[in-house]
PDB file of C-alpha atoms in Angstrom:
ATOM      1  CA  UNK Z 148      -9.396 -13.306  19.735  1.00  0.00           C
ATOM      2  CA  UNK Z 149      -8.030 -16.230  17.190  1.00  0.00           C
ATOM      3  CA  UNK Z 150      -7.952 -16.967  14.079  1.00  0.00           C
ATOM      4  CA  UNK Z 151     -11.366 -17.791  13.695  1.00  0.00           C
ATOM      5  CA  UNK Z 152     -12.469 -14.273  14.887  1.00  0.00           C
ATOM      6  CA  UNK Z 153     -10.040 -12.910  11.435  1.00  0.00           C
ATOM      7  CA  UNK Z 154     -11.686 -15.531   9.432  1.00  0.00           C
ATOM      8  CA  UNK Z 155     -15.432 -14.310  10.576  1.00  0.00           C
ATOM      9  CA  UNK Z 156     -14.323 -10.924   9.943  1.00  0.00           C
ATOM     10  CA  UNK Z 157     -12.678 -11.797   5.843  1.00  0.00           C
ATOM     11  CA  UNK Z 158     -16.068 -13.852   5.509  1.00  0.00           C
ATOM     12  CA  UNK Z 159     -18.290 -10.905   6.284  1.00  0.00           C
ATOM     13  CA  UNK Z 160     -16.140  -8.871   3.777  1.00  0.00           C
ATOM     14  CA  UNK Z 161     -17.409 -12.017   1.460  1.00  0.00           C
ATOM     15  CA  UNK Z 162     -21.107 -11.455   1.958  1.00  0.00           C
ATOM     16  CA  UNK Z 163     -21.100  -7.805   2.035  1.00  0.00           C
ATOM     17  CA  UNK Z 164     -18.738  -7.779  -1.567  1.00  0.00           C
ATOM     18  CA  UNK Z 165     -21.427 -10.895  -3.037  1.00  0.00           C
ATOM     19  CA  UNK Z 166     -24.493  -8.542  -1.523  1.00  0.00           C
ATOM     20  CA  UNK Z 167     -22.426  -5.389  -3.563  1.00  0.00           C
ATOM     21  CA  UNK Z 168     -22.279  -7.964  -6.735  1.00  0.00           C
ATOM     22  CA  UNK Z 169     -25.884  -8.658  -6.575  1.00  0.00           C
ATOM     23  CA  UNK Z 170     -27.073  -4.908  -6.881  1.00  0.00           C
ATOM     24  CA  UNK Z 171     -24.951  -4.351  -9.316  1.00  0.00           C
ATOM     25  CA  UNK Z 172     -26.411  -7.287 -11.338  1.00  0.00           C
ATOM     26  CA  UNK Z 173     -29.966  -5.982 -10.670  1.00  0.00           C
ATOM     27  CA  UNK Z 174     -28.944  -2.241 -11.657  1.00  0.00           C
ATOM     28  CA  UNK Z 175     -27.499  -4.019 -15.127  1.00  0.00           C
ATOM     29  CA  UNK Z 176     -30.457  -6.445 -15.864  1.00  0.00           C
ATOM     30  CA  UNK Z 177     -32.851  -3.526 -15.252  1.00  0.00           C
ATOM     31  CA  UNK Z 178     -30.464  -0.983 -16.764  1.00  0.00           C
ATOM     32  CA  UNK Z 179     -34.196  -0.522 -19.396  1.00  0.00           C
ATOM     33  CA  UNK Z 180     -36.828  -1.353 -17.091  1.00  0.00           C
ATOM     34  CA  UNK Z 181     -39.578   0.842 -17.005  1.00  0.00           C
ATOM     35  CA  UNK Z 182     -42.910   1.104 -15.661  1.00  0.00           C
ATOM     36  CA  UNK Z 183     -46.148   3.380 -15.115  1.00  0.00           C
ATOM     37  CA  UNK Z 184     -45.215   4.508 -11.739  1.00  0.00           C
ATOM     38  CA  UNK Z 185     -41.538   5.569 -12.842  1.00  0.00           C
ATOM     39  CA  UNK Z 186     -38.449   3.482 -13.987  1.00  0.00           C
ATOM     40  CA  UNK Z 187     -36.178   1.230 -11.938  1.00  0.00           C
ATOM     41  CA  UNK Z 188     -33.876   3.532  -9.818  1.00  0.00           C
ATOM     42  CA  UNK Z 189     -30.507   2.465  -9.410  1.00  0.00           C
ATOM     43  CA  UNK Z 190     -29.792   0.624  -5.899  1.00  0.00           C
ATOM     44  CA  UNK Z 191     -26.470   0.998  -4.101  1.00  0.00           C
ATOM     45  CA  UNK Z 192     -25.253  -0.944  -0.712  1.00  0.00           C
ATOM     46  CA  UNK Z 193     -24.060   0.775   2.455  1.00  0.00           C
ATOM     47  CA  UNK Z 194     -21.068  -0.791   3.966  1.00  0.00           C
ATOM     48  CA  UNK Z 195     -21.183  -0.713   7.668  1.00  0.00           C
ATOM     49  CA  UNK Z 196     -18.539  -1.515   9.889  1.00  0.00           C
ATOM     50  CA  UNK Z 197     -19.685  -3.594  12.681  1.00  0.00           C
ATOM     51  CA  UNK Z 198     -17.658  -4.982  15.753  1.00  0.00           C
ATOM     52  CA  UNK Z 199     -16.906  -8.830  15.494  1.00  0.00           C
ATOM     53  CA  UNK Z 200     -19.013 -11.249  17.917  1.00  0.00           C
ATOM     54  CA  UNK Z 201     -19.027 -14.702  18.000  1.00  0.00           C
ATOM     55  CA  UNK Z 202     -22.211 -14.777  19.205  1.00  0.00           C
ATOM     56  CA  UNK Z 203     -24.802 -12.876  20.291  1.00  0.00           C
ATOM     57  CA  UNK Z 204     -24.708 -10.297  23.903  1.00  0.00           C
ATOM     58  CA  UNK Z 205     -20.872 -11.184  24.236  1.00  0.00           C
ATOM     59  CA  UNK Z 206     -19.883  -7.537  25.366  1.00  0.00           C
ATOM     60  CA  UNK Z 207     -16.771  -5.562  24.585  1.00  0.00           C
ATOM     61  CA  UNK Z 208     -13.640  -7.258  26.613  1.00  0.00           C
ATOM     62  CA  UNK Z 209     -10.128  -5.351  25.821  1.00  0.00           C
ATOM     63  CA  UNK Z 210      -8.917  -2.766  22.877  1.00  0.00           C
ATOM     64  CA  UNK Z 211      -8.793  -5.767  20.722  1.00  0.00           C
ATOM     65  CA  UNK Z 212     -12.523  -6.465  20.504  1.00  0.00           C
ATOM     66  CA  UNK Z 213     -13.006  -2.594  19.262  1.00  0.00           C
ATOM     67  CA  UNK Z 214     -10.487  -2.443  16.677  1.00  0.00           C
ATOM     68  CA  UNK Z 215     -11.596  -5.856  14.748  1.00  0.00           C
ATOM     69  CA  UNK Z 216     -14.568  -5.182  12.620  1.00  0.00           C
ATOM     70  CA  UNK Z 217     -16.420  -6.818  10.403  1.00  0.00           C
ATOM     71  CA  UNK Z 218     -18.738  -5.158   7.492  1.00  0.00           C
ATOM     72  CA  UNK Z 219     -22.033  -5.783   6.665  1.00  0.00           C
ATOM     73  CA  UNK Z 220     -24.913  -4.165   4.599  1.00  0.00           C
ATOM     74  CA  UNK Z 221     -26.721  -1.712   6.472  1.00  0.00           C
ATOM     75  CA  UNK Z 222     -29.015  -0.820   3.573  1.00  0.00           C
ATOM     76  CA  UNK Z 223     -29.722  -0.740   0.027  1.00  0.00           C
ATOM     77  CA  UNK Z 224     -29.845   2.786  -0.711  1.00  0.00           C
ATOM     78  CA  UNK Z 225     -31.858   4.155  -3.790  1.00  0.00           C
ATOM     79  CA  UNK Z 226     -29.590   6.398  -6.185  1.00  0.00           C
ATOM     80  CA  UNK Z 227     -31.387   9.477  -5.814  1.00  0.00           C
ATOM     81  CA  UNK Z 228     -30.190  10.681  -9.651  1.00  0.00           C
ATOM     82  CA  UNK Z 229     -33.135  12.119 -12.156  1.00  0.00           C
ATOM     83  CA  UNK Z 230     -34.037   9.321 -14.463  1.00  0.00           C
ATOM     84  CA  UNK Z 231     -32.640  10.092 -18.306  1.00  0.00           C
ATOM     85  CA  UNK Z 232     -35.265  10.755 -20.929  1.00  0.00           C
ATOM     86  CA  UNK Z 233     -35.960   9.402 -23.925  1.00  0.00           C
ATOM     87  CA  UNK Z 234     -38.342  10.494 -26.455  1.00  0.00           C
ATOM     88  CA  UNK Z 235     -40.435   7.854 -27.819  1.00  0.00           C
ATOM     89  CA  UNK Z 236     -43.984   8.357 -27.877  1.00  0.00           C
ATOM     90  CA  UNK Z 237     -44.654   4.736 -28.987  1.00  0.00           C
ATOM     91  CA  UNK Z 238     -43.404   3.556 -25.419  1.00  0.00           C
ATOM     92  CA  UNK Z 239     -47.003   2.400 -23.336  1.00  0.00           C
ATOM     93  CA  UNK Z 240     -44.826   3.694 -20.628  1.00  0.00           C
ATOM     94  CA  UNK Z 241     -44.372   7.371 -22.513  1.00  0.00           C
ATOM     95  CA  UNK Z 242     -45.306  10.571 -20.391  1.00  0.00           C
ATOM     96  CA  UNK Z 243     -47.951  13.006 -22.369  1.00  0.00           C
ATOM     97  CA  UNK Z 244     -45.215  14.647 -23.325  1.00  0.00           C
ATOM     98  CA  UNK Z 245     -43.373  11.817 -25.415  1.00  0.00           C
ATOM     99  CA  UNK Z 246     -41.159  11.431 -23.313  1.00  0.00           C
ATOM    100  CA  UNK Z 247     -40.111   8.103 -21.363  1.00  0.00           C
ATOM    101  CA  UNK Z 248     -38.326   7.886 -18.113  1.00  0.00           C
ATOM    102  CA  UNK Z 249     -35.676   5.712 -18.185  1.00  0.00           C
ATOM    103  CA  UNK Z 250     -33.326   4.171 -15.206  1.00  0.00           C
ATOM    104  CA  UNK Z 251     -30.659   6.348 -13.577  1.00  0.00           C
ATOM    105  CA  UNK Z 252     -28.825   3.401 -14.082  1.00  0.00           C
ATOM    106  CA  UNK Z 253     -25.010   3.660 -16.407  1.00  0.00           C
ATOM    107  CA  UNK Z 254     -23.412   0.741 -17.326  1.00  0.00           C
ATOM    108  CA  UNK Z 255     -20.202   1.354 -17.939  1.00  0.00           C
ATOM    109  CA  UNK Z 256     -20.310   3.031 -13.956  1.00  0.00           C
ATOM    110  CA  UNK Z 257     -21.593  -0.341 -13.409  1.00  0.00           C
ATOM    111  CA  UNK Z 258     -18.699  -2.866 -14.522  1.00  0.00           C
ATOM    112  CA  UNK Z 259     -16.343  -0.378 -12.908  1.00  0.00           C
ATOM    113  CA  UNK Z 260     -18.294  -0.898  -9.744  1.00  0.00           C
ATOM    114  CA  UNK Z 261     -17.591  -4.837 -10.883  1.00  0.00           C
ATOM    115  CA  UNK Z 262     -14.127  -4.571 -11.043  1.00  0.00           C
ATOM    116  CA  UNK Z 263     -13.896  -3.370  -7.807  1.00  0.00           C
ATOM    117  CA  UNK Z 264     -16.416  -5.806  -5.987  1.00  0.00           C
ATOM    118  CA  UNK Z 265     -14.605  -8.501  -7.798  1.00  0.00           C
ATOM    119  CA  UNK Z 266     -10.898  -7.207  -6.786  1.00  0.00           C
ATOM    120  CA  UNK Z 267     -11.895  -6.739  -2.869  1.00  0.00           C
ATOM    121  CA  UNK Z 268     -13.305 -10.314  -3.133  1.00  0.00           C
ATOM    122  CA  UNK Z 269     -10.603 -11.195  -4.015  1.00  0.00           C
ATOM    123  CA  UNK Z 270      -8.614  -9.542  -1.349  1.00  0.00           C
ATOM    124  CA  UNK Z 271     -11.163 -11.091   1.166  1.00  0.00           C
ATOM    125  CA  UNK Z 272     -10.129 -14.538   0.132  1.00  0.00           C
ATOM    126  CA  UNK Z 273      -7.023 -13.497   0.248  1.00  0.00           C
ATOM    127  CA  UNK Z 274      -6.706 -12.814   3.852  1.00  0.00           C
ATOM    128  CA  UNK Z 275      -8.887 -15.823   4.635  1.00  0.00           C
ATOM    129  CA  UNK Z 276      -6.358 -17.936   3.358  1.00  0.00           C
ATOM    130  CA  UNK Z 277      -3.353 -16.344   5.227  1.00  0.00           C
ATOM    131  CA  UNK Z 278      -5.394 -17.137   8.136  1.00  0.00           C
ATOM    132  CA  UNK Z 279      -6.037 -20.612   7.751  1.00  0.00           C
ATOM    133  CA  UNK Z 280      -2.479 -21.745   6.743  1.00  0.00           C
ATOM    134  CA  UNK Z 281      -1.034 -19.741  10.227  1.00  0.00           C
ATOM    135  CA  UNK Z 282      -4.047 -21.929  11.924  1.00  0.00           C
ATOM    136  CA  UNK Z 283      -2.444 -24.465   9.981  1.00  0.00           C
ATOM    137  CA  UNK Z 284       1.208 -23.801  10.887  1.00  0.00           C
ATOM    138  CA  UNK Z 285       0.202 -23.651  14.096  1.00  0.00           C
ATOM    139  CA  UNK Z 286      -1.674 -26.858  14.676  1.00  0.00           C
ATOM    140  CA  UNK Z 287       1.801 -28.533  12.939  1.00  0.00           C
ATOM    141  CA  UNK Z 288       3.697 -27.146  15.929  1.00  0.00           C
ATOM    142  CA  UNK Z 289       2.225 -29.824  18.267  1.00  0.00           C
ATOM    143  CA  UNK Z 290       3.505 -32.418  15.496  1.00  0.00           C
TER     144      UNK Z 290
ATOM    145  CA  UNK C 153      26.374 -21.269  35.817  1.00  0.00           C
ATOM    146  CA  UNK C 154      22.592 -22.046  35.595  1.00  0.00           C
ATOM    147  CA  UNK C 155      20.882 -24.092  32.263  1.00  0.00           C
ATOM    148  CA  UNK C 156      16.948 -23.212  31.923  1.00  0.00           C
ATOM    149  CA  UNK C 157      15.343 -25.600  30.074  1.00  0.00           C
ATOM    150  CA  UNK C 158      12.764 -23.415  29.781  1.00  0.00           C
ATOM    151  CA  UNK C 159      14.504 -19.992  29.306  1.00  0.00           C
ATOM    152  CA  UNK C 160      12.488 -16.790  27.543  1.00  0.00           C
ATOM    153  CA  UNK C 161      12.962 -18.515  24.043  1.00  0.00           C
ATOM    154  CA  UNK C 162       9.684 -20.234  24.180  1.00  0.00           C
ATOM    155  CA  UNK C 163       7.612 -17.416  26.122  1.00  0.00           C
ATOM    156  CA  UNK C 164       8.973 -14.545  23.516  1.00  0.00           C
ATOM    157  CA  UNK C 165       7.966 -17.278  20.598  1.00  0.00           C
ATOM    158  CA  UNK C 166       4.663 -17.982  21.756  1.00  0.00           C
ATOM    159  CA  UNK C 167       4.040 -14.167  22.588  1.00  0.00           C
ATOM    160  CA  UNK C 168       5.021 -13.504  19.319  1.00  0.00           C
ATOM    161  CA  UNK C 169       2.858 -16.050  17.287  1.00  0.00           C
ATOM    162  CA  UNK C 170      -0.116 -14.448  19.963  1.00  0.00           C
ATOM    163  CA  UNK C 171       0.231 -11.297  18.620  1.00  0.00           C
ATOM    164  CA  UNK C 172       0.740 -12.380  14.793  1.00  0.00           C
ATOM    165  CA  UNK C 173      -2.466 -13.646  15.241  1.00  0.00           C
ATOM    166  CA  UNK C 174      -4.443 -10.441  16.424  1.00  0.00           C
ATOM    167  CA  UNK C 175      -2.582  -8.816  14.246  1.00  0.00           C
ATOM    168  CA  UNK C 176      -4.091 -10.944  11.618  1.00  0.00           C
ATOM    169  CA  UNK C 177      -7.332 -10.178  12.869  1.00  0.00           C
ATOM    170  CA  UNK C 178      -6.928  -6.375  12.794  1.00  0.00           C
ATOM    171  CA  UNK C 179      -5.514  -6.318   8.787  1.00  0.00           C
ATOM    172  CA  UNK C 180      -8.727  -8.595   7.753  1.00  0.00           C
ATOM    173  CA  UNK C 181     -10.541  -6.131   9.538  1.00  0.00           C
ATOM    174  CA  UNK C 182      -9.206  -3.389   7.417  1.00  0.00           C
ATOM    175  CA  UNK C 183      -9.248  -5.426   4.202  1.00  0.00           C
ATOM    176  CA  UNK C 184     -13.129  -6.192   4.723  1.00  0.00           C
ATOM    177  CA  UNK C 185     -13.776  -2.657   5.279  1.00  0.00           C
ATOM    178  CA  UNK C 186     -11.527  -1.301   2.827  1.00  0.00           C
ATOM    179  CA  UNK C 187     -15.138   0.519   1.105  1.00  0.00           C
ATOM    180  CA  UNK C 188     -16.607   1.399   4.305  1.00  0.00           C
ATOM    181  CA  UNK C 189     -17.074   4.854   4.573  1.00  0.00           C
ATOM    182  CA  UNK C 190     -15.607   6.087   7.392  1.00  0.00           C
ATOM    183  CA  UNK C 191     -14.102   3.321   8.627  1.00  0.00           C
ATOM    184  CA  UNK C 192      -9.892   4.477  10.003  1.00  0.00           C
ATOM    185  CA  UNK C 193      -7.277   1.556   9.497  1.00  0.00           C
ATOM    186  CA  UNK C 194      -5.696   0.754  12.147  1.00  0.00           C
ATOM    187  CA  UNK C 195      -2.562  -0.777  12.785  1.00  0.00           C
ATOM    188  CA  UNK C 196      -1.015  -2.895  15.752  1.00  0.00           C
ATOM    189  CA  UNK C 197       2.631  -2.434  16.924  1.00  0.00           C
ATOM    190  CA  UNK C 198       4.523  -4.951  19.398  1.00  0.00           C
ATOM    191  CA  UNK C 199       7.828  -5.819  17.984  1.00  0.00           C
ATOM    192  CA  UNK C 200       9.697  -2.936  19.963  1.00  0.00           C
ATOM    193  CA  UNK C 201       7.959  -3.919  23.112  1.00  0.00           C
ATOM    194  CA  UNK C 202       8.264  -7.258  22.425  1.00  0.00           C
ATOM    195  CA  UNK C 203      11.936  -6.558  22.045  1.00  0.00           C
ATOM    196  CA  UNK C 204      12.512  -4.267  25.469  1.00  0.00           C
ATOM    197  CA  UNK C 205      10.962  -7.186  27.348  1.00  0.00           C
ATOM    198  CA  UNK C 206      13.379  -9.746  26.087  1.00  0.00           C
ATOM    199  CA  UNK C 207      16.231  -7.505  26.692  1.00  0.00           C
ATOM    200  CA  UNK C 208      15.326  -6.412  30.225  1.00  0.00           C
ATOM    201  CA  UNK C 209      14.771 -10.313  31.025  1.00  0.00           C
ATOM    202  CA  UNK C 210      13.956 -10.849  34.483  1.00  0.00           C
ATOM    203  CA  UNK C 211      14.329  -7.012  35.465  1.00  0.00           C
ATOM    204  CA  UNK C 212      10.831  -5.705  35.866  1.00  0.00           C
ATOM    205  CA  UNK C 213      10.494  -1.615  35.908  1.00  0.00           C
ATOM    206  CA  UNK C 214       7.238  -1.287  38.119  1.00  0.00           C
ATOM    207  CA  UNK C 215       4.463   0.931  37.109  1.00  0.00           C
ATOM    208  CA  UNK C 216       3.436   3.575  39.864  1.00  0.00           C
ATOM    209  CA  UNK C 217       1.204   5.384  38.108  1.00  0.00           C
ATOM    210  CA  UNK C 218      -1.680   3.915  35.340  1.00  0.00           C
ATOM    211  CA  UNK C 219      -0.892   6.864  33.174  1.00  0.00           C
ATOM    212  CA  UNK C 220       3.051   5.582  32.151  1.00  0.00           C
ATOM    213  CA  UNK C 221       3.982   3.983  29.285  1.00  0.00           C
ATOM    214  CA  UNK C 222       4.976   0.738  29.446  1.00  0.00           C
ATOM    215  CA  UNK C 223       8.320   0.828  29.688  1.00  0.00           C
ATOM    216  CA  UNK C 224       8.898  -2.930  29.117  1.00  0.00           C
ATOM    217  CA  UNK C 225       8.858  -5.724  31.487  1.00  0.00           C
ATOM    218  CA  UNK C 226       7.704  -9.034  31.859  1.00  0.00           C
ATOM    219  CA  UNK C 227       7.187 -10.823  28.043  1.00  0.00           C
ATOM    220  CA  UNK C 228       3.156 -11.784  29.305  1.00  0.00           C
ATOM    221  CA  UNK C 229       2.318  -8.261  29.999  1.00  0.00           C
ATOM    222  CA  UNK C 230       3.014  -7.080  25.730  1.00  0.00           C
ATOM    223  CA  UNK C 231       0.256  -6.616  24.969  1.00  0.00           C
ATOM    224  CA  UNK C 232       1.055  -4.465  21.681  1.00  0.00           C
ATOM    225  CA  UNK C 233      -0.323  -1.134  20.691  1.00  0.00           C
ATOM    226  CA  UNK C 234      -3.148  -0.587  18.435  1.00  0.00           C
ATOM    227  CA  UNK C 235      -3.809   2.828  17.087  1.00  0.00           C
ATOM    228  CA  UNK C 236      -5.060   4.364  13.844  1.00  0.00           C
ATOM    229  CA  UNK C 237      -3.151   4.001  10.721  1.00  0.00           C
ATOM    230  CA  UNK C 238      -1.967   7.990   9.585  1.00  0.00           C
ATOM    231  CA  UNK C 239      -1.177   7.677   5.938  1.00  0.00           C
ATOM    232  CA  UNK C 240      -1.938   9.876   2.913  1.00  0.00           C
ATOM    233  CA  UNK C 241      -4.601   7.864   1.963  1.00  0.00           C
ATOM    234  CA  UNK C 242      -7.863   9.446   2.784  1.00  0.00           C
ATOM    235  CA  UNK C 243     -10.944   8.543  -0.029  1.00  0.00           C
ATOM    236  CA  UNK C 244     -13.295  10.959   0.083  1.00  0.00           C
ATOM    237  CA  UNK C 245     -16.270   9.469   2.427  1.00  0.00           C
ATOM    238  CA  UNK C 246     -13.626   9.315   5.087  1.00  0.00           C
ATOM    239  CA  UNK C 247     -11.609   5.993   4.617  1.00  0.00           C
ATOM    240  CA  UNK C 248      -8.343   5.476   5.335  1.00  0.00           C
ATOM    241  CA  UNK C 249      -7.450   1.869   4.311  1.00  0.00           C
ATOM    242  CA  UNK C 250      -4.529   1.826   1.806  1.00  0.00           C
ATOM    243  CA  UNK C 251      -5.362  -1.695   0.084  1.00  0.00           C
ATOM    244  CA  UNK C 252      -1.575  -2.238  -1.445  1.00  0.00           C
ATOM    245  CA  UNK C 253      -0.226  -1.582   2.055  1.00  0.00           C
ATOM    246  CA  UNK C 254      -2.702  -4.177   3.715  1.00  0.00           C
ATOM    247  CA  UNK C 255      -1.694  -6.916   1.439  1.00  0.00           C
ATOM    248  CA  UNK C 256       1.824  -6.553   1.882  1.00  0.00           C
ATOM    249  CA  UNK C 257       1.478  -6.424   5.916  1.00  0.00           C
ATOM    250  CA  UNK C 258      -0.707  -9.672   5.755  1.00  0.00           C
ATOM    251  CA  UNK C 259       1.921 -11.501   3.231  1.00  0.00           C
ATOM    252  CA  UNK C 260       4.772 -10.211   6.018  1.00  0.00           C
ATOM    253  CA  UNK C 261       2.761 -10.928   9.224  1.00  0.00           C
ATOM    254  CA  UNK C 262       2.221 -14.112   8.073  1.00  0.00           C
ATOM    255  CA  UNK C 263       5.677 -14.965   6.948  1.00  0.00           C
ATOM    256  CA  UNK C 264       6.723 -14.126  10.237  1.00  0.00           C
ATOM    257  CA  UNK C 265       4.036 -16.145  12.173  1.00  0.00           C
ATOM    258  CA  UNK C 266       5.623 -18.863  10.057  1.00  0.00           C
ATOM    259  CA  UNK C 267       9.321 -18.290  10.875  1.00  0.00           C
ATOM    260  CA  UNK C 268       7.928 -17.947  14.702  1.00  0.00           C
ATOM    261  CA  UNK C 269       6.223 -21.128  14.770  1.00  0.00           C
ATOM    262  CA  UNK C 270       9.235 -23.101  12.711  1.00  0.00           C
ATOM    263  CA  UNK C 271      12.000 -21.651  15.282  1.00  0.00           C
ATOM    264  CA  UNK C 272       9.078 -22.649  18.162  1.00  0.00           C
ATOM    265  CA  UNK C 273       8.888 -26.184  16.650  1.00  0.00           C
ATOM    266  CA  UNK C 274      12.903 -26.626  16.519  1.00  0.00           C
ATOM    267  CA  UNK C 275      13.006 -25.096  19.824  1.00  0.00           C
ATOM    268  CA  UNK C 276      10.625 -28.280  21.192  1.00  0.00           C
ATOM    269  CA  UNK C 277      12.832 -31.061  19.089  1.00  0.00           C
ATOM    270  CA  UNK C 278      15.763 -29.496  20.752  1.00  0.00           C
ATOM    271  CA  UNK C 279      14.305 -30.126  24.002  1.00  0.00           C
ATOM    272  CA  UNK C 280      12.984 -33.767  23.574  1.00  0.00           C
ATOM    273  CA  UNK C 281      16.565 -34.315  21.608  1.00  0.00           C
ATOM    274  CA  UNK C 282      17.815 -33.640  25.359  1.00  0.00           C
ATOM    275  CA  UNK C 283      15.172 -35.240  27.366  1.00  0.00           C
ATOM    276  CA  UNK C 284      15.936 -38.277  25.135  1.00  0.00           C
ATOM    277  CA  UNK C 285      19.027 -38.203  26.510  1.00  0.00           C
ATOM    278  CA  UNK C 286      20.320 -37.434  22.997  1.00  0.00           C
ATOM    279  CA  UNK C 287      18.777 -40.335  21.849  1.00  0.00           C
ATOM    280  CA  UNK C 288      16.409 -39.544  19.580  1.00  0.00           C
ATOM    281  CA  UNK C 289      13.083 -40.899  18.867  1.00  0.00           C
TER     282      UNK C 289
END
């Protein structure tokens, strides 16, 4: 338990918030993609919270080592929402019926979804640095 | 009349920066996971303890039975009390991390953890001010 135990758990918040920013950049740059077998469906990580380890088979020691998690991805779930439809017979990817299956994908729900990866990035980072300056302070003790 | 060099000063300042620093670990923890469904906050209390134990000094109120609550003793044995945060905010898969709240308890934890290691630091120049022999350097 030190300060490089918080500073493994802020950096997992990192990954899991840069793993959160790139499905929302696939969802947007396929926000049109379609194809034969169906359109792109909209993806969306599951945050898991897992217990911190510095390294692998170290088993649980006090209270302490329960209560610090860190997050990760557990999976990249597929948004099970109907696709929208669009009506354009023209489309090679058009159903008999004229219509085309679009992705289940909304932008403006995306950039929300931005936002809010973006602000608990930034809350990561955050607490990352309020760790390393009180590793800081207390290497200056010794000074 | 009896001088300690070495009187509870130091221990309670070093105990203090000890738990400033799990205490650090526990609010990253709920930052990272502040979107994890699920997931409770939890929060870690030690000052009162902390605070009992430097009062009662040397006096040590023995435990007979696992099951008490620490009543205070010796300033090695806090060990602080971590529990589950109970606030109103509760998202709607189940989390209970209040974001605002966790930034302003990191900003304060580590203002204190600050203060703690500047008084700790003063503390030590006092001492080598006197082992000097008043000296100085």
């Amino acid at each position: 338990m030190d300060f490089l135990s918080s500073m493994r758990i802020s950096a997992s918040g990192l990954e899991a918030q840069t793993k959160r920013m790139e499905t929302i950049s696939s969802n947007l740059a396929n926000a049109e993609s379609t194809s034969p077998d169906g359109p792109y469906k909209r993806k969306d990580p599951v945050f898991t919270a897992v217990a911190d380890r510095a390294h692998f088979g170290e088993i649980l020691k006090n209270q302490m080592d329960e209560s610090a998690q860190g997050v990760m991805v557990s999976e990249v779930a597929e948004d099970a929402r109907p696709p929208r439809l669009v009506y354009n017979p023209s489309h090679p990817h058009a159903r008999p019926d004229g219509y085309v299956e679009m992705p289940n994908v909304n932008s403006v729900e995306e950039m929300a979804n931005m936002v809010s990866a973006q602000r608990s990035y930034e809350a990561n980072i955050t607490a990352l640095n309020a760790a390393k300056s009180m590793a800081i302070k207390a290497l200056d003790i010794g000074k | 009349m009896s001088i300690k060099v070495f009187d509870h000063t130091l221990d309670a300042l070093s105990k203090s920066l000890d738990l400033r620093s799990q205490k650090q670990t526990i609010i990253s923890s709920n930052i990272a996971n502040a979107e994890t469904p699920g997931y409770q906050a939890k929060t870690m209390d030690f000052e009162g303890e902390l605070a009992n134990a430097l009062e009662l000094g040397d006096t040590v109120l023995e435990r007979t039975n696992e099951q008490h609550m620490n009543a205070g003793g010796k300033i090695d044995e806090v060990k602080g009390e971590i529990y589950n945060q109970i606030n109103n905010v509760v998202r709607e898969d189940g989390n209970t991390v209040d974001r605002d709240a966790e930034m302003v308890s990191l900003a304060e934890n580590q203002i204190m953890y600050s203060a703690a290691a500047d008084l700790l630091k003063k503390k030590l120049a006092l001492l080598k001010y006197a082992i000097s022999d008043g000296g100085g350097h």
